[in-house]
Coordinates of C-alpha atoms in Angstrom, one line a residue:
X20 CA 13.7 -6.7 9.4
X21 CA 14.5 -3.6 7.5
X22 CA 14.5 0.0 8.7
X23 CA 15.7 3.3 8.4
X24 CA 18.5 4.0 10.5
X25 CA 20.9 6.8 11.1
X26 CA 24.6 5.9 11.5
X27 CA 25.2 9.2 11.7
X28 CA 23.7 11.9 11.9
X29 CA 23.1 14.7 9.5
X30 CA 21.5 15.3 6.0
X31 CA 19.1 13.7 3.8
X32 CA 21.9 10.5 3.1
X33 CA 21.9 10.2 6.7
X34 CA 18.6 8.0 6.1
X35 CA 19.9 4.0 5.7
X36 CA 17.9 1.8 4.8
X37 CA 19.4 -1.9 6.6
X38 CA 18.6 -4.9 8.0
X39 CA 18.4 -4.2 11.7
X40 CA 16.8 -7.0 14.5
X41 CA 13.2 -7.0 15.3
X42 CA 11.9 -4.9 18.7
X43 CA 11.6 -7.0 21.3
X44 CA 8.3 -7.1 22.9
X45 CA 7.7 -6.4 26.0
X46 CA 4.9 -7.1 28.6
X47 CA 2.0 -4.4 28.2
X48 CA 2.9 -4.0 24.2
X49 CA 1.9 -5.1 21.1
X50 CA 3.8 -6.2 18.1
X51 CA 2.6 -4.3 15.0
X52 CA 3.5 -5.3 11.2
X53 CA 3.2 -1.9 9.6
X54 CA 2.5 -0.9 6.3
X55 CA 2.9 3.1 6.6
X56 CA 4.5 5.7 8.6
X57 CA 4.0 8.9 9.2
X58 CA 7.2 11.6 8.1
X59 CA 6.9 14.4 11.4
X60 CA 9.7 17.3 11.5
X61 CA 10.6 15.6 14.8
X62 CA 12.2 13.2 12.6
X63 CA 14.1 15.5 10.3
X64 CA 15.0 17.0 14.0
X65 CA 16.4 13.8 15.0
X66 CA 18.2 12.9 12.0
X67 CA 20.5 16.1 12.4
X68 CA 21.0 15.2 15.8
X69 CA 19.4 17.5 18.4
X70 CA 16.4 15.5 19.1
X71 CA 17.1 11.7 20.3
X72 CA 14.7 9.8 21.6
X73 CA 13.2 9.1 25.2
X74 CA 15.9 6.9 27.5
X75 CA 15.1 3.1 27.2
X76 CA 13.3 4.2 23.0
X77 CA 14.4 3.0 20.1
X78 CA 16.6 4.7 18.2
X79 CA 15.0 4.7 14.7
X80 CA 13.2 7.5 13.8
X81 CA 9.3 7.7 13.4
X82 CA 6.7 8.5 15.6
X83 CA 3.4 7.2 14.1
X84 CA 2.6 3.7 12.0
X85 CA -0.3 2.2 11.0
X86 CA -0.4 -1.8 10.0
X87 CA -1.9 -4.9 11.8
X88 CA -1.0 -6.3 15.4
X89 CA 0.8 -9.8 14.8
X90 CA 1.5 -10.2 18.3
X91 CA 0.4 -9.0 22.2
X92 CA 2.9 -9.2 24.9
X93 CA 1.9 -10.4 28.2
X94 CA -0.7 -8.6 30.3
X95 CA -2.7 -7.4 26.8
X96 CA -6.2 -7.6 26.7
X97 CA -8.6 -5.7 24.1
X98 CA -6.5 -6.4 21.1
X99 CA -6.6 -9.3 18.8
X100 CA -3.4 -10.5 16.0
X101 CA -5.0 -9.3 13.4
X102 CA -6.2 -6.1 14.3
X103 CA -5.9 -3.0 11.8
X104 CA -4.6 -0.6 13.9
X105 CA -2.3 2.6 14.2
X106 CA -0.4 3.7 17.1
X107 CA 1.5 7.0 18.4
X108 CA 5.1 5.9 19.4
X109 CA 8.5 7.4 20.9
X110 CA 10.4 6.0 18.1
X111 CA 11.1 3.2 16.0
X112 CA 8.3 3.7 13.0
X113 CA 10.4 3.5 9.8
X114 CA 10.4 0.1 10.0
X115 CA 8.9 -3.5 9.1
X116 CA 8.6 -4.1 12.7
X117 CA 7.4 -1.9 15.4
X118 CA 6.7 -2.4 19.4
X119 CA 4.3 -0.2 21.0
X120 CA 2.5 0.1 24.7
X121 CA -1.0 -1.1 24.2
X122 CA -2.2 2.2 26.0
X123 CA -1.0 4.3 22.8
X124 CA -2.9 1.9 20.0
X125 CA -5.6 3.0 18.2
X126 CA -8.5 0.9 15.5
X127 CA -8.2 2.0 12.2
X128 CA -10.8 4.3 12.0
X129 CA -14.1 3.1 10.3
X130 CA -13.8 4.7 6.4
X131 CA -10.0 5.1 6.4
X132 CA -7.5 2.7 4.9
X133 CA -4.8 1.3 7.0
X134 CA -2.4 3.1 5.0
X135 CA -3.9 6.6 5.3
X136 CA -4.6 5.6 9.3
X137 CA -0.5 6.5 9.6
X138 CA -1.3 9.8 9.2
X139 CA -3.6 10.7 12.1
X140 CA -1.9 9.7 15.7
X141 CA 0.9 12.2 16.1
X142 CA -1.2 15.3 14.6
X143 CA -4.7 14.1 16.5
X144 CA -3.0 13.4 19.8
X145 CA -0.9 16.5 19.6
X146 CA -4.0 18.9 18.4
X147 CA -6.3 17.4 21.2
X148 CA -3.9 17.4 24.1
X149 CA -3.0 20.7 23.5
X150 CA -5.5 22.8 21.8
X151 CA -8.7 21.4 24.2
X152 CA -7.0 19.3 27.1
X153 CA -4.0 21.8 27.7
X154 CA -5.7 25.7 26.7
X155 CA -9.6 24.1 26.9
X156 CA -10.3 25.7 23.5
X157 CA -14.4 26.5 24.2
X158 CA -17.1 27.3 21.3
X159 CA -17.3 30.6 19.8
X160 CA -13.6 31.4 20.7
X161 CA -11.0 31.7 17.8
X162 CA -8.2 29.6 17.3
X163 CA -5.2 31.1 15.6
X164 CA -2.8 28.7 14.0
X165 CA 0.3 29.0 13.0
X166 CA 1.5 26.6 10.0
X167 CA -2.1 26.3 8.8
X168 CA -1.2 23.9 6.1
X169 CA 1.1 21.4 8.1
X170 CA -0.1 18.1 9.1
X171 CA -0.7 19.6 12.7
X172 CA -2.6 22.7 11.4
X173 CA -4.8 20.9 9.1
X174 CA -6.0 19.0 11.9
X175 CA -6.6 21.9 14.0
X176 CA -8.3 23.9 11.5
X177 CA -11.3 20.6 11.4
X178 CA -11.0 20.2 15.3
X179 CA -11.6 23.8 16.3
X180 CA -14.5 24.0 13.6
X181 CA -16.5 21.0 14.9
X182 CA -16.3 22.2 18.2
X183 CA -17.7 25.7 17.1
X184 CA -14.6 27.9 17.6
X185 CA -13.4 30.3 15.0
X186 CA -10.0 29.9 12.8
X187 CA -7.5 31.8 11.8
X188 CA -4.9 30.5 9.8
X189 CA -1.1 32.0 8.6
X190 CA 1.0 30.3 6.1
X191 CA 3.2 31.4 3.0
X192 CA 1.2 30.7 -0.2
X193 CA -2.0 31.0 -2.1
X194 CA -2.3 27.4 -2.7
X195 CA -1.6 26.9 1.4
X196 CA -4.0 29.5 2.2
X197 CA -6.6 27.9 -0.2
X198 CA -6.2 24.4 1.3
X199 CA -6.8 26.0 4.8
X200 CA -9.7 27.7 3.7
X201 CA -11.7 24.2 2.2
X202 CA -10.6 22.6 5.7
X203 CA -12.7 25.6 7.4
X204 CA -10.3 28.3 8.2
X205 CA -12.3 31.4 8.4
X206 CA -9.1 34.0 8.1
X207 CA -6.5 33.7 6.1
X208 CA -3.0 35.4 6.7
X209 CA -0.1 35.1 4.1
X210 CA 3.2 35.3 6.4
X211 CA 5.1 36.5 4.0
X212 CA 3.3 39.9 3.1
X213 CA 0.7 40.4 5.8
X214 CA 1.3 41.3 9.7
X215 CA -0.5 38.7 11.5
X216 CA -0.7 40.5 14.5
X217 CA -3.0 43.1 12.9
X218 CA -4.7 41.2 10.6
X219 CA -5.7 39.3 14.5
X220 CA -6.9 42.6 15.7
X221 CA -8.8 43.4 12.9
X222 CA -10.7 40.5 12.0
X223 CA -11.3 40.0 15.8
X224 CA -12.4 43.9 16.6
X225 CA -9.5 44.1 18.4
X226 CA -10.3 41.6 21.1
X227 CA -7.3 39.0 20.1
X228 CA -6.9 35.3 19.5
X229 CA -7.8 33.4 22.8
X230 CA -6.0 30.2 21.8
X231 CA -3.0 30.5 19.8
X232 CA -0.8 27.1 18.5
X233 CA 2.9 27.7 17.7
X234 CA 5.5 26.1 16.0
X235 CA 7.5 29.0 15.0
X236 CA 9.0 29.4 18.9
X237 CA 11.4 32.4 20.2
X238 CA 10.8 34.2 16.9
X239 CA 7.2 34.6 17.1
X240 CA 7.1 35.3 21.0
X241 CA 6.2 38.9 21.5
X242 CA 4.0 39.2 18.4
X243 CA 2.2 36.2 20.0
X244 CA 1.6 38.2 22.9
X245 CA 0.2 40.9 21.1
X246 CA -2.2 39.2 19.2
X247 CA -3.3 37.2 21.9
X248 CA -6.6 37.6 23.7
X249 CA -7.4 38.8 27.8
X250 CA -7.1 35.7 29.3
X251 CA -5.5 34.1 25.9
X252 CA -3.4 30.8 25.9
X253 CA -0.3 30.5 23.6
X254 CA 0.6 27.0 23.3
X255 CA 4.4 26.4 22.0
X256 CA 4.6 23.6 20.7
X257 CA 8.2 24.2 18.2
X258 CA 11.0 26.0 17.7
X259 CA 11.2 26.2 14.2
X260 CA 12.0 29.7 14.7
X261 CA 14.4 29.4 17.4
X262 CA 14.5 28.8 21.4
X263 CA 15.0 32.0 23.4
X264 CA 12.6 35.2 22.5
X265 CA 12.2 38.0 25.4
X266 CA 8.7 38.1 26.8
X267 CA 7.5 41.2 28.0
X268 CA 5.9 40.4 31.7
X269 CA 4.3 43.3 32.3
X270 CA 1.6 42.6 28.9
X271 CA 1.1 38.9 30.2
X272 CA -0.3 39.8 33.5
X273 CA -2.1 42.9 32.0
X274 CA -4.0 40.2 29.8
X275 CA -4.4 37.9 32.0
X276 CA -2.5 35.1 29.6
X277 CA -0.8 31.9 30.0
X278 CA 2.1 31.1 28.2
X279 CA 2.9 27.0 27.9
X280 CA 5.1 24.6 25.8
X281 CA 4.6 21.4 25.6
X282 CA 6.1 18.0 23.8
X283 CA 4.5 15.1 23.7
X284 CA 7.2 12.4 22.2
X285 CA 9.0 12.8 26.3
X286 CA 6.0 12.6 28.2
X287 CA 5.4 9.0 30.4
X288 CA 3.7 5.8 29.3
X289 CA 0.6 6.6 31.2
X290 CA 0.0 9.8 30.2
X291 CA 0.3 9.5 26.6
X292 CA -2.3 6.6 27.0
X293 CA -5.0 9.5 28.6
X294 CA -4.4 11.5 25.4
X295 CA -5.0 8.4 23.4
X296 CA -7.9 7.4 25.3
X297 CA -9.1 10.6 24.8
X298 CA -8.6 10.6 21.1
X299 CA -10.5 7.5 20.5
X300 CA -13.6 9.0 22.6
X301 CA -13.6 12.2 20.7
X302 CA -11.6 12.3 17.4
X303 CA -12.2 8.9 16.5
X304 CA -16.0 9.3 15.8
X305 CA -15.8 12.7 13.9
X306 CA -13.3 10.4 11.5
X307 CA -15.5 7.5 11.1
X308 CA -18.5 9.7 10.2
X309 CA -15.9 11.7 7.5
X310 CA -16.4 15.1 9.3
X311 CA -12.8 15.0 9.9
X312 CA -10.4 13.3 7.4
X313 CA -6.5 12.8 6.9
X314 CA -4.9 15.2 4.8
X315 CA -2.4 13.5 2.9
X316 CA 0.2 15.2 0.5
X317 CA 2.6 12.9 -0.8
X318 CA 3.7 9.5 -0.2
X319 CA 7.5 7.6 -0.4
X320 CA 8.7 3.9 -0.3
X321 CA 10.5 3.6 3.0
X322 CA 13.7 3.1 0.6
X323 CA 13.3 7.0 -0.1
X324 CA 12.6 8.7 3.6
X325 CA 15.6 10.7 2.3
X326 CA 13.3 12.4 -0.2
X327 CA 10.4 12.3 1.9
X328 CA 12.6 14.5 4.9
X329 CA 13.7 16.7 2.1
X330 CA 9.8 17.5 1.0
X331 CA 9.3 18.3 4.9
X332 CA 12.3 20.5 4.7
X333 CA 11.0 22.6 2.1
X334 CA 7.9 23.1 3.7
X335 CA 5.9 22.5 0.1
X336 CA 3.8 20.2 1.3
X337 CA 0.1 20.5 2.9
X338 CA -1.2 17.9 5.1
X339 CA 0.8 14.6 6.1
X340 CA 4.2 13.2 4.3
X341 CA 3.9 9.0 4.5
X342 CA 6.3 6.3 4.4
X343 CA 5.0 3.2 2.2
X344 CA 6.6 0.1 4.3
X345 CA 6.1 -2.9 1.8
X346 CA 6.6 -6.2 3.9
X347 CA 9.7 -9.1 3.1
X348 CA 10.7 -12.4 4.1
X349 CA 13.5 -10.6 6.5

């Protein structure tokens, strides 16, 4: 089959496209045939090196497909060959061929092409585990999200609004800010020329964000904690902004606050299949009836991941980057 592999790693031209042998399958997993993948910075992460895959994973990048089971491995029940389907995975997703646990597939969901369904696992499972099943986001309390017009953040923005929390959104253009805003954002903070942490205290009389979602990391830290809420949750979940920030101790335990970082690519078998599970009980019908929807920016032949990394490197995009994966003989 072919697949995007990286000899070694490093820029863009580190992407190679080459005939590679199918996954085996093993028992508990399906056999999917994809037809799209989804482009996550993890994978621009791993392609320089400093974020390789779960022991016993594959080693070809992408986290998220969507295509049609052609095979179940032993000890599979609930899935038919044939099934449209996507699935959340360690690894292995720029390919023709991927291998998945059975706990981690999801249906296409009802409305949605099978190609656009490639752009929902990774940003559903990772909003919903840790936006409501890590800091229990409740109605009426406001979300602030960092990256508002990312993949993950647009995601966020529809969760937290059909739950009946508030949104506040940051990112570093009008056209950003815009997009955020038709999603259901209710504030609207341009990085680049506004101080989020008073434009938080403002909007919120003061009172703070109680959940806040991260990817900015160490450089964000203490502002964070400023803008966060008494009894607030910061969930960090990137470094894009580097690893080690000083936290001041004293201001968490006067507000009360948790401060937690999670990843979800490391975590076991079983308990990415809860966050699945969960998923398909309570994403998975808000997408069917089109009250939350993929947000797709721009989509590549697997031949040009290369370009496609490059467009997640600039950070132009809003919404989801996808990898076309058009099938051969091989």
């Amino acid at each position: 089959m072919r697949a995007i592999t990286i000899p070694t790693p490093g820029e863009t031209d580190a992407l190679v496209l080459a005939d590679v042998d199918a996954p085996t399958l093993r028992p508990g997993e399906v056999r999917i045939e994809v037809v799209a993948a989804g482009v996550n910075r993890a994978d621009v992460m791993q392609r320089k090196g400093f974020y390789p895959p779960p022991p016993g994973e594959s080693e070809l990048p992408g986290l998220e497909v969507s295509g049609t089971i052609a095979e179940l491995g032993e000890g599979v029940d609930g899935w038919s060959v044939g099934d449209e389907v996507c699935a959340l995975l360690s690894g292995g997703g720029y390919a023709e061929q991927v291998t998945v646990p059975a706990g981690q597939v999801l249906p296409v969901p009802q409305g949605v092409d099978v190609r656009d369904a490639a752009a929902l696992p990774e940003v559903a499972c990772t909003v919903w585990s840790n936006v409501f099943l890590t800091a229990n986001l409740q109605p009426g309390e406001v979300l602030l999200v960092h990256g508002g017009s990312s993949g993950i953040g647009t995601m966020a923005i529809q969760l937290a609004r059909q739950v009946g929390a508030h949104v506040i959104v940051t990112a570093g253009s009008d056209e950003k800010l815009q997009a955020c805003s038709d999603l259901g954002a209710e504030h609207l903070i341009n990085y680049r020329d506004q101080d989020f942490v008073e434009v938080v205290r403002e909007v919120t009389d003061d009172a703070g964000a109680n959940v806040i979602l991260d990817v900015v990391g160490a450089k964000y830290l203490g502002r964070n904690l400023d803008a966060l809420a008494t009894g607030g949750r910061l969930v960090v979940i990137g470094l894009q902004g580097g690893r080690k920030g000083e936290l001041d101790l004293g201001k968490l335990l006067s507000k009360r606050g948790a401060v937690i970082a999670t990843s979800l690519r490391s975590r076991p078998t079983a308990e990415k299949a809860t966050i699945v599970a969960a998923v398909r009980e309570h994403v998975w019908p808000l997408v069917a009836d089109g009250r939350v929807r993929p947000v797709i920016h721009q989509r590549f032949p697997l031949a040009q991941a290369g370009q496609a990394h490059q467009l997640m490197e600039d950070s132009s995009h809003i919404g989801k980057i996808l990898l076309d994966v058009e099938r051969t003989n091989s």
